[in-house]
Amino acid sequence: MEPRGLEAAWDWIYVDDAADGLARFFGQRMGGRRVTLAAGRRIAFRDVVAAVTKAFGLRVEAGGRSVDGGPNRPGRLSIAVLTDATGWRPGTTLTEGLARYRTFLDETAGATSDAQAAPDA
């Protein structure tokens, strides 16, 4: 893969943290309030690529498929409304989330039955 837009920064949230935040939101009387569900911190695409390559034992080389970090998202997303109302804060780092995902993939690698397996090409 050839990563582009390495300085672009986004707010990356682990799926379990997002689910916990939603559960807390719906568990409160939030009425018509709007909240932001995010990690509340920006991570440069450069750091995402480094974490993914480390977690999955990949190597980044010039050429091949291009992966773009996209446009930079200025500022960080504020999670203050949700945090103030529920006490929720995301607790999973990018590195920890990728490690959990890697473990999930490793544990479920042979879980498909023969009927679900893709036919040989």
Short mmCIF file of N, CA and C in Angstrom, two decimals:
data_model
loop_
_atom_site.label_atom_id
_atom_site.label_comp_id
_atom_site.label_asym_id
_atom_site.label_seq_id
_atom_site.Cartn_x
_atom_site.Cartn_y
_atom_site.Cartn_z
N MET A 1 0.84 -1.17 0.00
CA MET A 1 0.00 0.00 0.00
C MET A 1 0.88 1.23 0.00
N GLU A 2 0.39 2.28 -0.58
CA GLU A 2 1.11 3.54 -0.60
C GLU A 2 0.22 4.61 0.05
N PRO A 3 0.49 4.94 1.31
CA PRO A 3 -0.37 5.92 1.99
C PRO A 3 -0.12 7.34 1.52
N ARG A 4 -1.18 8.10 1.40
CA ARG A 4 -1.13 9.51 1.03
C ARG A 4 -1.89 10.30 2.08
N GLY A 5 -1.63 11.58 2.16
CA GLY A 5 -2.33 12.43 3.11
C GLY A 5 -1.98 12.09 4.55
N LEU A 6 -0.70 11.81 4.79
CA LEU A 6 -0.27 11.33 6.11
C LEU A 6 -0.45 12.35 7.22
N GLU A 7 -0.48 13.62 6.88
CA GLU A 7 -0.64 14.64 7.93
C GLU A 7 -2.10 14.90 8.27
N ALA A 8 -3.03 14.38 7.47
CA ALA A 8 -4.46 14.58 7.75
C ALA A 8 -4.79 13.95 9.10
N ALA A 9 -5.57 14.65 9.89
CA ALA A 9 -5.92 14.15 11.21
C ALA A 9 -7.43 14.03 11.34
N TRP A 10 -7.87 12.97 11.95
CA TRP A 10 -9.28 12.69 12.18
C TRP A 10 -9.45 12.25 13.62
N ASP A 11 -10.69 12.13 14.01
CA ASP A 11 -11.03 11.62 15.33
C ASP A 11 -11.45 10.17 15.13
N TRP A 12 -10.64 9.23 15.61
CA TRP A 12 -10.88 7.80 15.43
C TRP A 12 -11.41 7.24 16.74
N ILE A 13 -12.52 6.49 16.68
CA ILE A 13 -13.10 5.91 17.90
C ILE A 13 -13.27 4.41 17.70
N TYR A 14 -12.99 3.66 18.74
CA TYR A 14 -13.13 2.20 18.70
C TYR A 14 -14.60 1.84 18.81
N VAL A 15 -15.04 0.85 18.10
CA VAL A 15 -16.45 0.48 18.02
C VAL A 15 -17.05 0.17 19.40
N ASP A 16 -16.33 -0.48 20.29
CA ASP A 16 -16.87 -0.77 21.62
C ASP A 16 -17.08 0.51 22.42
N ASP A 17 -16.20 1.49 22.25
CA ASP A 17 -16.38 2.78 22.92
C ASP A 17 -17.61 3.48 22.36
N ALA A 18 -17.79 3.42 21.05
CA ALA A 18 -18.97 4.04 20.43
C ALA A 18 -20.25 3.38 20.94
N ALA A 19 -20.27 2.07 21.02
CA ALA A 19 -21.45 1.36 21.52
C ALA A 19 -21.74 1.73 22.97
N ASP A 20 -20.70 1.82 23.79
CA ASP A 20 -20.88 2.20 25.19
C ASP A 20 -21.42 3.63 25.29
N GLY A 21 -20.90 4.54 24.49
CA GLY A 21 -21.38 5.92 24.49
C GLY A 21 -22.84 6.01 24.09
N LEU A 22 -23.24 5.24 23.07
CA LEU A 22 -24.64 5.23 22.66
C LEU A 22 -25.54 4.65 23.74
N ALA A 23 -25.09 3.58 24.37
CA ALA A 23 -25.87 2.97 25.44
C ALA A 23 -26.09 3.96 26.58
N ARG A 24 -25.06 4.69 26.93
CA ARG A 24 -25.20 5.69 28.00
C ARG A 24 -26.12 6.82 27.57
N PHE A 25 -26.01 7.25 26.31
CA PHE A 25 -26.87 8.31 25.80
C PHE A 25 -28.33 7.89 25.90
N PHE A 26 -28.65 6.70 25.40
CA PHE A 26 -30.03 6.25 25.41
C PHE A 26 -30.50 5.83 26.79
N GLY A 27 -29.57 5.61 27.72
CA GLY A 27 -29.92 5.27 29.09
C GLY A 27 -30.25 6.48 29.95
N GLN A 28 -30.02 7.67 29.42
CA GLN A 28 -30.30 8.93 30.13
C GLN A 28 -31.50 9.61 29.49
N ARG A 29 -32.07 10.53 30.22
CA ARG A 29 -33.12 11.37 29.65
C ARG A 29 -32.43 12.55 28.96
N MET A 30 -32.05 12.31 27.74
CA MET A 30 -31.31 13.33 27.01
C MET A 30 -32.25 14.21 26.18
N GLY A 31 -33.55 13.83 26.11
CA GLY A 31 -34.50 14.65 25.37
C GLY A 31 -34.05 14.84 23.94
N GLY A 32 -34.16 16.06 23.45
CA GLY A 32 -33.78 16.38 22.08
C GLY A 32 -32.36 16.87 21.97
N ARG A 33 -31.55 16.63 23.00
CA ARG A 33 -30.17 17.12 22.98
C ARG A 33 -29.37 16.42 21.90
N ARG A 34 -28.45 17.14 21.34
CA ARG A 34 -27.54 16.57 20.35
C ARG A 34 -26.18 16.44 21.00
N VAL A 35 -25.56 15.32 20.75
CA VAL A 35 -24.23 15.07 21.30
C VAL A 35 -23.31 14.61 20.19
N THR A 36 -22.04 14.72 20.44
CA THR A 36 -21.03 14.22 19.52
C THR A 36 -20.46 12.94 20.12
N LEU A 37 -20.51 11.89 19.34
CA LEU A 37 -19.94 10.61 19.76
C LEU A 37 -18.60 10.47 19.06
N ALA A 38 -17.53 10.64 19.79
CA ALA A 38 -16.19 10.64 19.22
C ALA A 38 -15.20 10.31 20.32
N ALA A 39 -13.95 10.18 19.95
CA ALA A 39 -12.90 9.96 20.94
C ALA A 39 -12.49 11.26 21.62
N GLY A 40 -12.75 12.38 20.94
CA GLY A 40 -12.39 13.67 21.50
C GLY A 40 -10.92 14.03 21.32
N ARG A 41 -10.26 13.31 20.43
CA ARG A 41 -8.85 13.61 20.14
C ARG A 41 -8.58 13.24 18.68
N ARG A 42 -7.73 14.02 18.05
CA ARG A 42 -7.39 13.78 16.65
C ARG A 42 -6.11 12.96 16.58
N ILE A 43 -6.06 12.09 15.58
CA ILE A 43 -4.87 11.28 15.35
C ILE A 43 -4.49 11.43 13.88
N ALA A 44 -3.24 11.77 13.64
CA ALA A 44 -2.76 11.92 12.26
C ALA A 44 -2.79 10.57 11.56
N PHE A 45 -3.11 10.60 10.26
CA PHE A 45 -3.17 9.38 9.47
C PHE A 45 -1.83 8.66 9.49
N ARG A 46 -0.74 9.40 9.61
CA ARG A 46 0.60 8.82 9.72
C ARG A 46 0.64 7.84 10.91
N ASP A 47 0.06 8.25 12.04
CA ASP A 47 0.07 7.42 13.23
C ASP A 47 -0.87 6.22 13.08
N VAL A 48 -1.96 6.41 12.35
CA VAL A 48 -2.88 5.30 12.08
C VAL A 48 -2.18 4.25 11.23
N VAL A 49 -1.51 4.68 10.18
CA VAL A 49 -0.78 3.76 9.31
C VAL A 49 0.28 3.01 10.11
N ALA A 50 1.01 3.71 10.95
CA ALA A 50 2.05 3.07 11.76
C ALA A 50 1.44 2.04 12.71
N ALA A 51 0.32 2.37 13.34
CA ALA A 51 -0.32 1.44 14.27
C ALA A 51 -0.87 0.21 13.55
N VAL A 52 -1.47 0.41 12.39
CA VAL A 52 -2.02 -0.71 11.62
C VAL A 52 -0.90 -1.63 11.13
N THR A 53 0.17 -1.05 10.60
CA THR A 53 1.27 -1.89 10.11
C THR A 53 1.89 -2.69 11.24
N LYS A 54 1.99 -2.09 12.42
CA LYS A 54 2.55 -2.82 13.57
C LYS A 54 1.61 -3.91 14.05
N ALA A 55 0.32 -3.60 14.19
CA ALA A 55 -0.65 -4.57 14.70
C ALA A 55 -0.81 -5.78 13.78
N PHE A 56 -0.69 -5.56 12.47
CA PHE A 56 -0.93 -6.63 11.52
C PHE A 56 0.33 -7.13 10.83
N GLY A 57 1.48 -6.63 11.25
CA GLY A 57 2.73 -7.10 10.67
C GLY A 57 2.86 -6.77 9.19
N LEU A 58 2.38 -5.61 8.79
CA LEU A 58 2.43 -5.20 7.38
C LEU A 58 3.67 -4.37 7.11
N ARG A 59 3.97 -4.22 5.84
CA ARG A 59 5.09 -3.41 5.42
C ARG A 59 4.58 -2.38 4.41
N VAL A 60 4.97 -1.15 4.56
CA VAL A 60 4.56 -0.09 3.65
C VAL A 60 5.66 0.12 2.63
N GLU A 61 5.30 0.03 1.35
CA GLU A 61 6.25 0.22 0.27
C GLU A 61 5.64 1.13 -0.78
N ALA A 62 6.49 1.80 -1.52
CA ALA A 62 6.01 2.63 -2.61
C ALA A 62 5.34 1.76 -3.66
N GLY A 63 4.31 2.27 -4.30
CA GLY A 63 3.60 1.52 -5.32
C GLY A 63 2.44 0.76 -4.72
N GLY A 64 1.78 -0.01 -5.53
CA GLY A 64 0.64 -0.79 -5.04
C GLY A 64 -0.59 0.08 -4.86
N ARG A 65 -1.51 -0.40 -4.06
CA ARG A 65 -2.77 0.30 -3.82
C ARG A 65 -2.53 1.55 -2.97
N SER A 66 -3.16 2.64 -3.38
CA SER A 66 -3.03 3.90 -2.65
C SER A 66 -4.12 3.97 -1.57
N VAL A 67 -3.72 4.38 -0.38
CA VAL A 67 -4.65 4.57 0.74
C VAL A 67 -4.51 6.02 1.16
N ASP A 68 -5.61 6.76 1.12
CA ASP A 68 -5.56 8.19 1.36
C ASP A 68 -6.17 8.55 2.71
N GLY A 69 -5.44 9.35 3.47
CA GLY A 69 -5.94 9.82 4.76
C GLY A 69 -7.06 10.82 4.65
N GLY A 70 -7.32 11.29 3.44
CA GLY A 70 -8.41 12.23 3.22
C GLY A 70 -8.07 13.63 3.69
N PRO A 71 -9.07 14.48 3.71
CA PRO A 71 -8.81 15.86 4.12
C PRO A 71 -8.59 15.96 5.63
N ASN A 72 -7.80 16.92 6.02
CA ASN A 72 -7.56 17.17 7.44
C ASN A 72 -8.85 17.71 8.05
N ARG A 73 -9.17 17.25 9.23
CA ARG A 73 -10.33 17.76 9.97
C ARG A 73 -9.81 18.72 11.04
N PRO A 74 -9.98 20.02 10.82
CA PRO A 74 -9.43 20.97 11.80
C PRO A 74 -10.13 20.84 13.15
N GLY A 75 -9.38 21.09 14.19
CA GLY A 75 -9.95 21.02 15.54
C GLY A 75 -10.24 19.61 15.98
N ARG A 76 -10.69 19.48 17.21
CA ARG A 76 -11.10 18.16 17.69
C ARG A 76 -12.58 18.21 17.95
N LEU A 77 -13.22 17.08 17.94
CA LEU A 77 -14.64 17.01 18.21
C LEU A 77 -14.86 17.04 19.72
N SER A 78 -15.76 17.89 20.16
CA SER A 78 -16.03 18.00 21.59
C SER A 78 -17.06 16.97 22.02
N ILE A 79 -16.71 16.20 23.03
CA ILE A 79 -17.62 15.21 23.59
C ILE A 79 -18.16 15.68 24.94
N ALA A 80 -18.00 16.96 25.24
CA ALA A 80 -18.34 17.51 26.55
C ALA A 80 -19.80 17.31 26.93
N VAL A 81 -20.73 17.48 26.01
CA VAL A 81 -22.15 17.34 26.35
C VAL A 81 -22.45 15.92 26.83
N LEU A 82 -21.97 14.93 26.11
CA LEU A 82 -22.20 13.54 26.49
C LEU A 82 -21.45 13.20 27.77
N THR A 83 -20.22 13.64 27.89
CA THR A 83 -19.43 13.38 29.09
C THR A 83 -20.07 14.02 30.33
N ASP A 84 -20.48 15.28 30.20
CA ASP A 84 -21.09 15.97 31.32
C ASP A 84 -22.40 15.31 31.77
N ALA A 85 -23.18 14.84 30.81
CA ALA A 85 -24.48 14.25 31.13
C ALA A 85 -24.41 12.82 31.63
N THR A 86 -23.40 12.07 31.18
CA THR A 86 -23.37 10.63 31.49
C THR A 86 -22.10 10.16 32.18
N GLY A 87 -21.05 10.95 32.13
CA GLY A 87 -19.77 10.52 32.66
C GLY A 87 -18.97 9.67 31.68
N TRP A 88 -19.54 9.44 30.51
CA TRP A 88 -18.88 8.58 29.51
C TRP A 88 -17.64 9.24 28.94
N ARG A 89 -16.62 8.44 28.79
CA ARG A 89 -15.40 8.82 28.08
C ARG A 89 -14.90 7.57 27.37
N PRO A 90 -14.46 7.71 26.12
CA PRO A 90 -13.90 6.54 25.45
C PRO A 90 -12.62 6.11 26.15
N GLY A 91 -12.39 4.82 26.23
CA GLY A 91 -11.23 4.35 26.97
C GLY A 91 -10.25 3.52 26.17
N THR A 92 -10.52 3.33 24.89
CA THR A 92 -9.68 2.45 24.08
C THR A 92 -8.78 3.27 23.17
N THR A 93 -7.48 3.07 23.28
CA THR A 93 -6.55 3.76 22.40
C THR A 93 -6.58 3.11 21.02
N LEU A 94 -6.04 3.80 20.04
CA LEU A 94 -5.95 3.26 18.69
C LEU A 94 -5.18 1.94 18.70
N THR A 95 -4.06 1.91 19.38
CA THR A 95 -3.23 0.70 19.43
C THR A 95 -3.98 -0.45 20.08
N GLU A 96 -4.67 -0.19 21.19
CA GLU A 96 -5.43 -1.24 21.88
C GLU A 96 -6.59 -1.72 21.02
N GLY A 97 -7.29 -0.81 20.36
CA GLY A 97 -8.40 -1.19 19.48
C GLY A 97 -7.95 -2.08 18.34
N LEU A 98 -6.82 -1.73 17.74
CA LEU A 98 -6.28 -2.56 16.65
C LEU A 98 -5.85 -3.93 17.16
N ALA A 99 -5.27 -3.98 18.35
CA ALA A 99 -4.88 -5.28 18.93
C ALA A 99 -6.12 -6.14 19.18
N ARG A 100 -7.17 -5.54 19.69
CA ARG A 100 -8.42 -6.29 19.92
C ARG A 100 -8.99 -6.81 18.60
N TYR A 101 -8.95 -5.95 17.58
CA TYR A 101 -9.47 -6.35 16.28
C TYR A 101 -8.64 -7.48 15.70
N ARG A 102 -7.34 -7.39 15.82
CA ARG A 102 -6.44 -8.46 15.35
C ARG A 102 -6.75 -9.77 16.07
N THR A 103 -6.94 -9.72 17.38
CA THR A 103 -7.28 -10.91 18.15
C THR A 103 -8.60 -11.50 17.66
N PHE A 104 -9.59 -10.63 17.44
CA PHE A 104 -10.89 -11.09 16.93
C PHE A 104 -10.72 -11.81 15.60
N LEU A 105 -9.96 -11.22 14.69
CA LEU A 105 -9.76 -11.85 13.38
C LEU A 105 -9.04 -13.18 13.52
N ASP A 106 -8.02 -13.23 14.37
CA ASP A 106 -7.28 -14.48 14.59
C ASP A 106 -8.18 -15.56 15.16
N GLU A 107 -9.04 -15.19 16.10
CA GLU A 107 -9.92 -16.17 16.76
C GLU A 107 -11.05 -16.65 15.87
N THR A 108 -11.44 -15.85 14.90
CA THR A 108 -12.58 -16.21 14.05
C THR A 108 -12.16 -16.62 12.64
N ALA A 109 -10.87 -16.77 12.39
CA ALA A 109 -10.35 -17.05 11.05
C ALA A 109 -10.97 -18.30 10.43
N GLY A 110 -11.15 -19.37 11.14
CA GLY A 110 -11.69 -20.59 10.59
C GLY A 110 -13.13 -20.83 10.97
N ALA A 111 -13.84 -19.79 11.37
CA ALA A 111 -15.20 -19.94 11.90
C ALA A 111 -16.27 -20.15 10.85
N THR A 112 -15.99 -19.91 9.57
CA THR A 112 -17.04 -20.09 8.56
C THR A 112 -17.18 -21.57 8.25
N SER A 113 -18.42 -21.96 8.03
CA SER A 113 -18.67 -23.37 7.69
C SER A 113 -18.36 -23.58 6.21
N ASP A 114 -18.28 -24.85 5.81
CA ASP A 114 -17.99 -25.15 4.40
C ASP A 114 -19.06 -24.57 3.50
N ALA A 115 -20.31 -24.54 3.98
CA ALA A 115 -21.41 -24.01 3.15
C ALA A 115 -21.25 -22.51 2.93
N GLN A 116 -20.60 -21.81 3.87
CA GLN A 116 -20.43 -20.37 3.74
C GLN A 116 -19.12 -20.01 3.05
N ALA A 117 -18.23 -20.94 2.94
CA ALA A 117 -16.92 -20.65 2.36
C ALA A 117 -17.05 -20.25 0.90
N ALA A 118 -16.19 -19.34 0.48
CA ALA A 118 -16.20 -18.90 -0.92
C ALA A 118 -15.68 -20.02 -1.80
N PRO A 119 -16.27 -20.18 -2.98
CA PRO A 119 -15.79 -21.23 -3.89
C PRO A 119 -14.38 -20.91 -4.37
N ASP A 120 -13.63 -21.95 -4.69
CA ASP A 120 -12.28 -21.76 -5.21
C ASP A 120 -12.35 -21.07 -6.55
N ALA A 121 -11.39 -20.19 -6.79
CA ALA A 121 -11.37 -19.46 -8.08
C ALA A 121 -10.64 -20.25 -9.12
#
